[in-house]
XYZ file of C-alpha atoms in Angstrom:
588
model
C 0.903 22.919 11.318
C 1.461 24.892 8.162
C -1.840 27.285 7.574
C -0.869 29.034 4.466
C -3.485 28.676 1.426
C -0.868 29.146 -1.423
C -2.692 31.743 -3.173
C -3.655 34.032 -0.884
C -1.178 36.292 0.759
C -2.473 36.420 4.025
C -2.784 33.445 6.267
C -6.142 31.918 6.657
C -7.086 29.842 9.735
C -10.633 27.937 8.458
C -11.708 28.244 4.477
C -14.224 30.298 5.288
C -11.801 33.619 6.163
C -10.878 33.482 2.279
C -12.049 35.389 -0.242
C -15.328 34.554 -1.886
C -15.263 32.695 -4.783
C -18.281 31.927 -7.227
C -19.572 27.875 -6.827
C -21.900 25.836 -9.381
C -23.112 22.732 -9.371
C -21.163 19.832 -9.913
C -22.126 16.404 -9.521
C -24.936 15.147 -6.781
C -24.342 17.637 -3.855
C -21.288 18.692 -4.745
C -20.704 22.522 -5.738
C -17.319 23.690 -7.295
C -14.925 26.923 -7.422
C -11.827 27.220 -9.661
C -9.527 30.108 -9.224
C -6.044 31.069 -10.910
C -4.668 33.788 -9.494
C -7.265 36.355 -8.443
C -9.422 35.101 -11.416
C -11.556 31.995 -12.684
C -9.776 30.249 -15.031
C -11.613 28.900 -18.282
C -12.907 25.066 -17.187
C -15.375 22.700 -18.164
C -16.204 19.120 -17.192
C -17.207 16.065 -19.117
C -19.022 12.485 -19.013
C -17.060 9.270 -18.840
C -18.288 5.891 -19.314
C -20.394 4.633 -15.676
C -21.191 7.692 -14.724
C -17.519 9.198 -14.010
C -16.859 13.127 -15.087
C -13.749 15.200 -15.382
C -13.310 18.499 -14.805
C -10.967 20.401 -16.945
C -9.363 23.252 -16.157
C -6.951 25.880 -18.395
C -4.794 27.885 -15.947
C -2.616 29.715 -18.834
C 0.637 28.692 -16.537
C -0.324 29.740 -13.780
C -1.794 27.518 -10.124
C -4.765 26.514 -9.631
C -7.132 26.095 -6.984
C -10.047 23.777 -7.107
C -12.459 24.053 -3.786
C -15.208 21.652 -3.538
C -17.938 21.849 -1.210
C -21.093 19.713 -0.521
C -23.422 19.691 2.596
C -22.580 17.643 5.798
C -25.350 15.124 5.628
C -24.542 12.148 7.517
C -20.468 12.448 6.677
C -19.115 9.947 9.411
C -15.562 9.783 7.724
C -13.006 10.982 5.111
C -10.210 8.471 3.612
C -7.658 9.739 1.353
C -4.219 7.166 0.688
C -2.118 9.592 3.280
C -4.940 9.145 5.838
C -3.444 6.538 8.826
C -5.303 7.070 11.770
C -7.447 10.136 10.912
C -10.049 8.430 9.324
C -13.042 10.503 10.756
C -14.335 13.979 9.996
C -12.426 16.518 11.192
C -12.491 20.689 11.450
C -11.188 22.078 7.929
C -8.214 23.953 9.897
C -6.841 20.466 10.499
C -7.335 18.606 7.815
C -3.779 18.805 5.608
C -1.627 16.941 3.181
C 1.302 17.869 0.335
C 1.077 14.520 -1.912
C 2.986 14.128 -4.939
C 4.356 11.264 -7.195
C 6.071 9.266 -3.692
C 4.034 10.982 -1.331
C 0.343 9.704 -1.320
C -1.860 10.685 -4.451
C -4.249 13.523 -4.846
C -7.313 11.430 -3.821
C -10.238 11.369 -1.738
C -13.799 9.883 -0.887
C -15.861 11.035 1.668
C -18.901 9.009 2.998
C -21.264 8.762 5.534
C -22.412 5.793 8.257
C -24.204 3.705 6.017
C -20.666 3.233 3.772
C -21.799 4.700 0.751
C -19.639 7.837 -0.744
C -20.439 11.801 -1.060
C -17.843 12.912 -2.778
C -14.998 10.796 -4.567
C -12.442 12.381 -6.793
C -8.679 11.405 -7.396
C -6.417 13.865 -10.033
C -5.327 12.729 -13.185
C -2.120 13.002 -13.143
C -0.724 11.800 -10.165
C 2.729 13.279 -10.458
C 2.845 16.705 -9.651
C 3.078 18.443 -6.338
C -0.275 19.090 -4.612
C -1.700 20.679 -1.606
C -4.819 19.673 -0.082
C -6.899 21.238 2.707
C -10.186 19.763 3.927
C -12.766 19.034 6.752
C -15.970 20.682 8.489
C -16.365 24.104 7.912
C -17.682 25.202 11.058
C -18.892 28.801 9.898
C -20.738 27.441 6.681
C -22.118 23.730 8.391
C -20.308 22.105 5.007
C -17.272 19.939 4.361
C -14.837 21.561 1.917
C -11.422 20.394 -0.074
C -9.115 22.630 -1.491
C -6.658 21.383 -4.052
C -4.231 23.487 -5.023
C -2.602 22.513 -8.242
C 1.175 23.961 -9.395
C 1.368 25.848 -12.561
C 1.160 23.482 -16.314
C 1.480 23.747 -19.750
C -1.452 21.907 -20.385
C -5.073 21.719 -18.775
C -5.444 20.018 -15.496
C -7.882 17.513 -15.005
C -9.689 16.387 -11.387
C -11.725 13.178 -11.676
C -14.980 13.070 -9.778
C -17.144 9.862 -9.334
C -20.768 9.581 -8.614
C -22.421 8.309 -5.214
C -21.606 5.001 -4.771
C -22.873 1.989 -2.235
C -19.278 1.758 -0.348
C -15.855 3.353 -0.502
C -14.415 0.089 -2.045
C -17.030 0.539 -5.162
C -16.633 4.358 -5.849
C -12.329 3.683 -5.300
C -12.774 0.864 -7.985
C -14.899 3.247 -10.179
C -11.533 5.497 -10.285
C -8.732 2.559 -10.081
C -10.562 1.157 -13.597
C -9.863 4.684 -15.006
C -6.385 4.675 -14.008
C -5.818 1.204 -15.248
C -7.048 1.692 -18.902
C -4.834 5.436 -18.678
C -1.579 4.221 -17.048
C -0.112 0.960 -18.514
C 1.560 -0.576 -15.405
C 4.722 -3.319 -15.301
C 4.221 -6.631 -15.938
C 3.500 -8.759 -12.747
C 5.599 -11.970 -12.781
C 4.307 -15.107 -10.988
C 6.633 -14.306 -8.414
C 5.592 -11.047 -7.057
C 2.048 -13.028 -6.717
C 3.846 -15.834 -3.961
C 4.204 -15.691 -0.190
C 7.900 -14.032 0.139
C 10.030 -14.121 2.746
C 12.054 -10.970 4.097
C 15.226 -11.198 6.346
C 14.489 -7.689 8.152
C 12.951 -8.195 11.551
C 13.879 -12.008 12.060
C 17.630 -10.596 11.485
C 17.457 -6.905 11.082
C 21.247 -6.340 9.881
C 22.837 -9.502 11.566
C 23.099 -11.600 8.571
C 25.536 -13.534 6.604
C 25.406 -16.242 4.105
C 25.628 -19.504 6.156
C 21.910 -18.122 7.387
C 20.527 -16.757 4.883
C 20.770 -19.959 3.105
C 19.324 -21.822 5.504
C 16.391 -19.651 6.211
C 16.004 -20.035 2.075
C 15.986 -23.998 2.267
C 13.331 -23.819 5.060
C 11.215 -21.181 3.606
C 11.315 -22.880 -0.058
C 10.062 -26.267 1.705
C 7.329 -24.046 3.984
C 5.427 -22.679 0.967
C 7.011 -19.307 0.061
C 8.168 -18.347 -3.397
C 10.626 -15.364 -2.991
C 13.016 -13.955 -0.596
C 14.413 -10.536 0.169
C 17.885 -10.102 1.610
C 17.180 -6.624 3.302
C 19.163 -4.307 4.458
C 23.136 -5.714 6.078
C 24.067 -7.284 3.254
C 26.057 -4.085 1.981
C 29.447 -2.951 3.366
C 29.416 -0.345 6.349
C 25.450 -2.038 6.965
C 26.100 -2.862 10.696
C 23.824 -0.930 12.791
C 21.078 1.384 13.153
C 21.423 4.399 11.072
C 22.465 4.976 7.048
C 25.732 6.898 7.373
C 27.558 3.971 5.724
C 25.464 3.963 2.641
C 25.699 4.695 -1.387
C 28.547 2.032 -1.901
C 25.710 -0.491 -2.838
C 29.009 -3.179 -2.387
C 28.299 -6.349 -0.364
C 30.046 -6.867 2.450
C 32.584 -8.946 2.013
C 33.108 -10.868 6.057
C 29.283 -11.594 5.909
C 29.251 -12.327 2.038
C 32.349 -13.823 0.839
C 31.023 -14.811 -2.344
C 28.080 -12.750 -2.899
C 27.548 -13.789 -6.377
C 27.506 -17.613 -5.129
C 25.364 -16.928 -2.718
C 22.253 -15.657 -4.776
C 22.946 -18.528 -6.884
C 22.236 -20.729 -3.895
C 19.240 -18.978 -3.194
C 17.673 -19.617 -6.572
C 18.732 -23.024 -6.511
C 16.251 -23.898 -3.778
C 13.374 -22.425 -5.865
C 13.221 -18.835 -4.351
C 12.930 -16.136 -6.381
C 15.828 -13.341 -4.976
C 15.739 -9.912 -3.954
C 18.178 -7.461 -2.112
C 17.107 -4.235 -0.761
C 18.549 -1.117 -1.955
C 17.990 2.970 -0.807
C 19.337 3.911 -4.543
C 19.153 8.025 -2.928
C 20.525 7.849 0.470
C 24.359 8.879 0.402
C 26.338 8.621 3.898
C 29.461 10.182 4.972
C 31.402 6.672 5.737
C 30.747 5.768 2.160
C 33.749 5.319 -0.144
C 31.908 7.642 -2.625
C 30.616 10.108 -0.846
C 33.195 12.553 -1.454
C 32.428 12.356 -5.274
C 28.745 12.451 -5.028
C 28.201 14.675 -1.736
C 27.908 17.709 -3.998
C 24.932 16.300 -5.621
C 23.152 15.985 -2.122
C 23.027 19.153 -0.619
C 20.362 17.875 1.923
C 20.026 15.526 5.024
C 17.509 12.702 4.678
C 14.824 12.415 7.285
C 16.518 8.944 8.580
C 19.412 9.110 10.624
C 23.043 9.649 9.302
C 22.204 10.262 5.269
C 21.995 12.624 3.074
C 19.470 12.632 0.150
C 21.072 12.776 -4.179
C 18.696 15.294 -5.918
C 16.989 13.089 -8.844
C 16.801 16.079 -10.674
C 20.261 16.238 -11.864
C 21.024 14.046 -14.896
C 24.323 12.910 -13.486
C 22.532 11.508 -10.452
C 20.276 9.658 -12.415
C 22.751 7.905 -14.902
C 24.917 6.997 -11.483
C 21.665 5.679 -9.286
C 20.656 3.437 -12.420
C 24.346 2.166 -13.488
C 24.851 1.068 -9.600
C 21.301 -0.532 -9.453
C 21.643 -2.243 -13.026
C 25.624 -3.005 -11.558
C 23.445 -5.093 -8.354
C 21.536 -7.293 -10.404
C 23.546 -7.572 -13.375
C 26.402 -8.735 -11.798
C 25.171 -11.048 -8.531
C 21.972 -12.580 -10.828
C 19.627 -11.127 -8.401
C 15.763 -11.211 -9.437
C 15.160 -7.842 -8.410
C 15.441 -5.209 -5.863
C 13.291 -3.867 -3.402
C 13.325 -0.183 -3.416
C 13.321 2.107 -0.607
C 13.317 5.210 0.833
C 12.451 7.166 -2.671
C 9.401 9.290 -0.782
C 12.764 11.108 0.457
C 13.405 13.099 -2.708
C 10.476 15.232 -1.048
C 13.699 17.091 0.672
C 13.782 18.832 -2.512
C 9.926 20.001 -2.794
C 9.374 23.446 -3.231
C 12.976 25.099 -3.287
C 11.953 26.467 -6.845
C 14.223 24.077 -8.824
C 12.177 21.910 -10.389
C 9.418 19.500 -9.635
C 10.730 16.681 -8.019
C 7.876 14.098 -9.067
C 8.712 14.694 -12.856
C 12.279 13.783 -12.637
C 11.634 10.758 -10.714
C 9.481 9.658 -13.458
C 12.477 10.215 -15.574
C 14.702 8.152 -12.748
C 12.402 5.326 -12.630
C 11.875 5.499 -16.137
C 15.230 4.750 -17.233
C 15.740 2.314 -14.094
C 13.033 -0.057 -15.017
C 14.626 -0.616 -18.494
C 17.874 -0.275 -17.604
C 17.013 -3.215 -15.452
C 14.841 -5.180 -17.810
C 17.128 -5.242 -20.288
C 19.621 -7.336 -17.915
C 16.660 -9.412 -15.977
C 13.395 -10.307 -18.207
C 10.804 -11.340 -15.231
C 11.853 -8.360 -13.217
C 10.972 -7.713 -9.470
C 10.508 -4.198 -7.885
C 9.123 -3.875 -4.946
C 7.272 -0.076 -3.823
C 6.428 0.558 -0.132
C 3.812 2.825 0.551
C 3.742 5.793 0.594
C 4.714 5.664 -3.233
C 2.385 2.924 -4.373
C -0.487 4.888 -6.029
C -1.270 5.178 -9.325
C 1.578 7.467 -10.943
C 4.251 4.177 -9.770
C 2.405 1.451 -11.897
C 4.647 1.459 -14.555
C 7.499 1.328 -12.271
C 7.099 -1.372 -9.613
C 5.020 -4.700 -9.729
C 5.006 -5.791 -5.668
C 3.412 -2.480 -3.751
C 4.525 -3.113 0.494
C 2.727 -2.135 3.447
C 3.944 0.373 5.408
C 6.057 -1.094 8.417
C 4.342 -2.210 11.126
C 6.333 -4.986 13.038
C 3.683 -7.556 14.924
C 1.435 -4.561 14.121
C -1.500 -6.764 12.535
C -4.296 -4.903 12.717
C -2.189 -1.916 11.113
C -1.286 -4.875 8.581
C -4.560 -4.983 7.568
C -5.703 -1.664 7.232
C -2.253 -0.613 5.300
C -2.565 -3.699 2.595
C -6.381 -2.736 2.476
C -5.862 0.994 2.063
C -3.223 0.252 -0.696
C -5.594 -2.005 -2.559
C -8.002 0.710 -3.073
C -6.003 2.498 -6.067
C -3.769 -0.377 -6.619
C -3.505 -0.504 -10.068
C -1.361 -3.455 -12.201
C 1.056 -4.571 -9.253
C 0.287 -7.150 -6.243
C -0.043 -5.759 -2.963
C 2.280 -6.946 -0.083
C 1.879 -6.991 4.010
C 4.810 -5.644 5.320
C 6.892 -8.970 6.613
C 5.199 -10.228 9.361
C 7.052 -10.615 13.422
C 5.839 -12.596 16.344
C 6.691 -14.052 19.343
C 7.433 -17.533 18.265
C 7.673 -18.446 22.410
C 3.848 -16.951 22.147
C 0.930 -19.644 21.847
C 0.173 -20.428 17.833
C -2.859 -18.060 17.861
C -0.580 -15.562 17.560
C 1.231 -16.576 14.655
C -1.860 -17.199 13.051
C -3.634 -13.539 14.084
C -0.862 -12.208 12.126
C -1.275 -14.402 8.442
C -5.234 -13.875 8.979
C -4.445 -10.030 9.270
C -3.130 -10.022 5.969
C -4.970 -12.721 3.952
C -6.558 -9.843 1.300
C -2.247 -9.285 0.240
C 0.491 -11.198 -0.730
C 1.792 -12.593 2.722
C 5.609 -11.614 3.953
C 6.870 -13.248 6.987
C 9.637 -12.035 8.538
C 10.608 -14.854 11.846
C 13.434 -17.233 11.968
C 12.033 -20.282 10.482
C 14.879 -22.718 12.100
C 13.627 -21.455 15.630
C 10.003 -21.475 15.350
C 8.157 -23.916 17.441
C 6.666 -26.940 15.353
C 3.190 -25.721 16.217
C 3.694 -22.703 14.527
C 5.280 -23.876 11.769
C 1.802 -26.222 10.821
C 0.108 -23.032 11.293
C 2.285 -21.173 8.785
C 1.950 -23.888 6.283
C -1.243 -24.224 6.676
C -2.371 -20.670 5.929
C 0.102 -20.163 2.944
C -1.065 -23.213 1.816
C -4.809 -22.135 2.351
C -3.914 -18.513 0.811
C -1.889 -19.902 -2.200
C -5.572 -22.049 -3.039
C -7.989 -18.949 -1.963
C -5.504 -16.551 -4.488
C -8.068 -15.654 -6.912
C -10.542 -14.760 -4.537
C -7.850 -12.799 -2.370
C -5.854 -11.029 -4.801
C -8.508 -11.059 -7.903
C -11.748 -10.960 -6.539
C -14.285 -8.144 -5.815
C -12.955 -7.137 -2.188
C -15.675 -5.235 0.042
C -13.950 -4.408 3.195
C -16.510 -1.678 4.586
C -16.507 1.274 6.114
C -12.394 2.598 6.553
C -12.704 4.391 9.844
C -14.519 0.742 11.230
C -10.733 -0.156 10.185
C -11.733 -3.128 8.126
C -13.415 -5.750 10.223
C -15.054 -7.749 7.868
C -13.701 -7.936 4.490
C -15.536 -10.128 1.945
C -13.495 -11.166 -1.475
C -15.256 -12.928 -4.093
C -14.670 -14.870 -7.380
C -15.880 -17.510 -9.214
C -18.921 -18.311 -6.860
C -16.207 -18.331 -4.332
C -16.652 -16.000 -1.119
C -13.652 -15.556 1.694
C -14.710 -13.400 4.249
C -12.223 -12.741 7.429
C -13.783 -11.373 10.711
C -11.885 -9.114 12.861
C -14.496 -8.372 15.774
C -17.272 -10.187 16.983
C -20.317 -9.348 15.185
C -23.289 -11.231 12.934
C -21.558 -12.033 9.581
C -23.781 -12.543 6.385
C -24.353 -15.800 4.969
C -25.497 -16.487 1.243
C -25.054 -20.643 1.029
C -27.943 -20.658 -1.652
C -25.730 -18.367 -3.711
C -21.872 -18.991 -3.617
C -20.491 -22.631 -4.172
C -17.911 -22.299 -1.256
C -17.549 -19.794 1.566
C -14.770 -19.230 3.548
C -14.523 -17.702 6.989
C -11.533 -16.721 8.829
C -12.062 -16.129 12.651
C -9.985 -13.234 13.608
C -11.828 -12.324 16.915
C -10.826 -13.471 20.229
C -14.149 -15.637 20.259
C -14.360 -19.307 19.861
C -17.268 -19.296 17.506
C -18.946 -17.176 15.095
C -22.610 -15.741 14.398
C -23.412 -16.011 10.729
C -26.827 -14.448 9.248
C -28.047 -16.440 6.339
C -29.124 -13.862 4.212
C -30.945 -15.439 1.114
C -32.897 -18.964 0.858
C -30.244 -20.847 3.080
C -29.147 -24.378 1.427
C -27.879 -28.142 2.635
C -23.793 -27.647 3.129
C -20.888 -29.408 4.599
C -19.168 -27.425 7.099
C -15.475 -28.619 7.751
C -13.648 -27.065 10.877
C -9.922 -26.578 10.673
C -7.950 -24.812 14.186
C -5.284 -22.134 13.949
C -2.782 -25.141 13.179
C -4.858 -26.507 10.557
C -6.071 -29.744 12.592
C -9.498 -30.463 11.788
C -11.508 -29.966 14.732
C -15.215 -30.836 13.000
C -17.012 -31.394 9.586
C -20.827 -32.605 9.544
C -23.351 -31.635 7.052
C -26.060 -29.502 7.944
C -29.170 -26.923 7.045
C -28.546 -23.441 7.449
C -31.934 -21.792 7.032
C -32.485 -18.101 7.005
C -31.891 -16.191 10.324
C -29.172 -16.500 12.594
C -26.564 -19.433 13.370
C -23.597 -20.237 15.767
C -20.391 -22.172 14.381
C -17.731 -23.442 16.199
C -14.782 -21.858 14.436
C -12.516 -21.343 17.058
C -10.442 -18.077 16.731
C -7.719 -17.744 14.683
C -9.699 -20.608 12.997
C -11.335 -21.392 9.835
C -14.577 -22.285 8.487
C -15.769 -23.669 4.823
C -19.211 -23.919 4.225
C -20.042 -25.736 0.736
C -23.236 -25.801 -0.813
C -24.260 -29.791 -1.482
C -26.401 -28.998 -4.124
């Protein structure tokens, strides 16, 4: 674990063996220190509209350090969009991150057991390189983070917003700011359908005879795109990515690659093939031109990385990618590995957020210009708010059969997901599995655009009712899902019961057996999703209670029961079965 505080020139184990610094008051608990240098830099901060303040801060070209600290009160956990699994407090030597532009975002909320927020901030402009250091400080009884900022022409700005009820309200508080600040790329129809993805059903063992059928099947099952992932391209036979930077298809397993994307589309899919525009490996035909221009390995085996920040590299990456679509009709591209460029962080050379902005910049239209409706799809960790003007579908991180990490990913994304439509990462099973299974994935993802990722010509016909049967169910629940207010509680509870609401419409999916609130006097509809491993759930009618008509539907879809019924205030048992759904409307 790296220990160095950047502006200090001795190494400091905990924040509190650094020198002193004068704090003031900032906002509710929270007390603030700016340094530049050995000095305190001229800053000020200001009201926003709903409560939100900036601080400003004028470090005359040189970096900047911002520490906040507030009192421990009853801080049961700390979420920031580079988080994972640490989601609880922890001691302020351990608490680390470098974020930048396709690294995480220089965010943060941290909040206490009831859900609701001590300290929320997020920096204004998300594309610079920045360090963060945080947790307990066990010498002062506080909880500190340090942010320390690189050198700019202009001031730097930190936003801070006030306490909130829940992390999902203060996050929204700072997404709206972002929105209005950062116009984002259009969202097509298409980035906003169930999509399939060739990866894990195939992984590189594809070819068009397949492909095409899996397109016919998924078309007629409910989905709306498709991505041809990676093993389409020459030298894209096995693990590894030492046969990369061609970008050619490969011409045994694509004969016609042109005609084959044309067959795609025919059935209805939208199409997308998936790209690493950076990676350059040693089998590729051009890597002798370009290996000058990447001096360093990539972090995945058998690639090297092209340094964005050379204008040659740029003008190549976004002729080949415009070359992809242009000529073979494709819809779009999904774009990976860019969080790579971080190779180049820090060797002095230039910031490597800035000319990725410039990259992605001149990609987009580049791209545009030969594809009106264009489809980019972002995988975390680049999908925060500094990438909305350069992707429209932001993915999940991968977690194959992985659901609950599904859910937590999609959820964590949607906090500061700003213009595009969040994506699960494609979704794997074990189709010889009972259909519970198939469904725990779907229902792990409901709050996101759905990717499934099985061979649909081999799944059992069980399975295949349940998987149009919860596309179908998601495709009609959409506004609430993607649109509505989402309150998924407390992020180190990892989600369990996340409530999404629109137009009098509640969907609320439980994860772990517990009482679930009930307003039928207030909502026309509710929706529950059983994603425990009970065959029932408790429900807590929380206002007046009303006359409804409960309909039953199993993992399948079958239905199992509808009756009508009073649900008074107080508790209740229903007989969703899990991996089953629930709709409760209000007769009234």
């Amino acid at each position: 674990m790296n220990r160095n505080v950047t502006l200090h020139t001795h190494e400091a184990v905990t924040t509190a063996e650094l020198a002193p610094a004068p704090y003031r008051p900032l906002l509710d608990t929270v007390e603030i220190a700016v340094l530049a240098g050995e000095r305190e830099p001229r800053w000020h901060v200001s009201d926003l509209p709903d409560g939100l303040r900036v601080l400003h801060v004028d470090g005359d070209g040189e970096p900047v350090e911002i520490r906040l600290s507030l009192p421990l009160g009853d801080a049961a956990g700390y979420w920031h969009p580079k988080a994972g699994w640490q989601r609880t407090v922890v001691a302020d030597w351990e608490g680390r991150a470098t974020v930048s532009l396709v690294d995480g975002t220089a965010a943060g909320c941290l909040y206490d057991y009831q859900g609701a927020t001590l300290l929320t901030f997020g920096a204004a402009d998300p594309v610079p390189e920045v360090s963060l250091l945080w947790g307990v400080s066990e010498e002062n009884d506080t909880y500190v983070v340090h942010l320390h900022l690189p050198a700019s022409a202009g001031p730097q700005r930190l936003l801070f917003v006030p306490r909130r009820p829940s992390v999902a309200t203060a996050l929204g508080d700072l997404r709206r700011w972002y929105e209005a600040a950062m116009p984002s790329m259009p969202v097509p129809e298409a980035a906003r359908l169930p999509l399939y993805c060739t990866w894990y059903a195939f992984n590189q063992r594809i070819e068009a005879p397949t492909v095409e059928k899996q397109a016919v099947l998924a078309a007629d099952i409910g989905f709306g795109a498709m991505i041809l992932d990676d093993g389409w391209q020459r030298y894209g036979s096995g693990r590894g990515y030492a046969g990369v930077g061609d970008w050619i298809p490969d011409e045994a397993k694509f004969p016609d690659f042109t005609g084959h994307v044309a067959r795609v589309r025919e059935t209805g899919l939208s199409y997308l093939a998936w790209v690493a525009p950076l990676l350059l490996g040693p089998r590729a035909d051009c890597y002798r031109r370009w290996a000058p221009y990447a001096p360093r390995a990539s972090r995945v085996p058998g690639a090297y990385v092209l340094d964005p920040r050379r204008p040659e590299v740029r003008a190549h990456l976004v002729d080949t990618c415009v070359r992809l679509v242009r000529d073979h009709g494709l819809d779009g591209l999904k774009v990976d590995f860019l969080n790579e460029a971080m190779v180049y962080a820090g060797d002095g050379r230039g910031d490597v957020g800035e000319a990725l902005t410039l990259l992605l910049a001149e990609l987009r239209a580049a791209l545009e210009a030969v594809r009106p409706g264009l489809l980019l799809e972002l995988r975390q960790p680049y999908v925060g708010p500094g990438m909305v003007a350069y992707g429209n579908m932001l993915r999940s991180f991968d977690c194959p059969a992985d659901s609950v990490a599904n859910r937590v990913r999609t959820l964590d994304t949607r906090m500061l997901a700003v213009g595009g439509a969040v994506h699960s990462d494609p979704l794997l099973w074990d189709t010889d599995a009972p259909v519970e299974s198939a469904a725990r994935q779907l229902i792990g993802t409901l709050h996101s655009v759905p990717q499934v990722s099985v061979r649909l010509d081999t799944l059992p016909e069980d399975h295949v009712a349940a998987l149009r049967f919860w596309l179908a169910t998601w495709r009609l629940l959409r506004p609430q899902l993607l649109d509505g207010t989402v309150e998924p509680g407390r992020p180190d509870d990892l989600y369990t019961l996340v409530s999404s609401e629109r137009d009098g419409v509640n969907v609320t999916t439980v994860h772990t057996a517990r009482p679930v609130p009930l307003r039928p006097a207030s909502v026309s509809r509710t929706v529950l999703v059983n994603g425990t491993s009970e065959d029932r759930l408790v429900v807590e009618v929380v206002d007046s209670g009303a006359t409804v008509e409960i309909e039953v539907r199993g993992p399948d879809g079958r239905m199992i029961e509808h009756h009508r019924t009073e649900l008074t205030t107080g508790l209740h048992q229903l007989p969703v079965p899990r991996m089953g759904l629930g709709s409760i409307r209000n007769t009234a």
